Amino acid sequence: MRKLVNRLVLLGVAAGIVYALRNYLQDSAGAKRGDVQVVLDTGDTVEPGSAEAQEFADVARKILEISGQAGQGQASAG
C-alpha cells in the first residue's frame, strides 16, 4: 500500500511539472495584447494588437542588440 501511495505521489509531481512547463511555454510564446504599451507625448497609452505587439517587441529587441554591439565595439576600439 505504501509503495502505491509513493508512486501516486511521484506521478502527481511529474504531472504538475509537465502542466507548469506547458503553461510557461504557452505564456512565453510571444507578445500578446497588453504586453506592449506605447506612451505618446500627450500621455495617452496605446495597446497594439497581438501581431503589432509581436512586431514591436521584435524591433525593440533588435535595437537593443544593435546598441549592445555598438557599445562593445566602441569599448574595444578605445
XYZ file of C-alpha atoms in Angstrom, residues 1-69:
69
model
C 0.000 0.000 0.000
C 2.793 2.415 0.889
C 4.533 1.652 -2.422
C 1.333 2.514 -4.296
C 0.973 5.839 -2.456
C 4.604 6.736 -3.212
C 4.074 6.003 -6.898
C 0.908 8.095 -6.954
C 2.745 10.991 -5.316
C 5.568 10.758 -7.865
C 3.043 10.576 -10.694
C 1.286 13.673 -9.328
C 4.578 15.568 -9.065
C 5.510 14.611 -12.637
C 2.082 15.680 -13.915
C 2.398 19.000 -12.064
C 5.806 19.659 -13.590
C 4.532 18.885 -17.084
C 1.498 21.140 -16.562
C 3.599 24.025 -15.233
C 6.115 23.688 -18.062
C 3.360 23.595 -20.679
C 1.771 26.771 -19.269
C 5.141 28.512 -19.091
C 5.923 27.703 -22.718
C 2.482 28.819 -23.902
C 2.687 32.111 -21.995
C 6.173 32.952 -23.256
C 5.377 32.193 -26.912
C 5.304 35.872 -27.883
C 3.954 39.292 -27.154
C 0.206 39.423 -26.651
C -2.308 42.192 -26.236
C -1.413 44.112 -23.096
C 2.256 43.073 -23.153
C 3.284 46.170 -25.115
C 2.076 49.660 -24.283
C 3.224 52.717 -26.200
C 3.113 56.023 -24.301
C 2.652 59.046 -26.556
C 3.918 62.580 -25.918
C 0.399 63.568 -24.890
C 0.463 60.977 -22.090
C -2.018 58.694 -23.820
C -1.219 54.988 -23.958
C -1.850 52.768 -26.955
C -2.045 48.979 -26.834
C -1.374 47.434 -30.244
C -2.958 44.130 -31.260
C -1.043 40.865 -30.837
C 0.562 40.936 -34.309
C 1.635 44.551 -33.916
C 2.825 43.880 -30.354
C 4.996 40.990 -31.550
C 6.467 43.155 -34.317
C 7.114 45.990 -31.848
C 8.827 43.594 -29.427
C 10.986 42.184 -32.239
C 12.055 45.670 -33.363
C 12.831 46.711 -29.783
C 14.873 43.536 -29.242
C 16.822 44.175 -32.455
C 17.540 47.787 -31.435
C 18.869 46.584 -28.083
C 21.073 44.000 -29.810
C 22.485 46.608 -32.208
C 23.098 49.155 -29.455
C 24.771 46.491 -27.328
C 27.078 45.505 -30.192
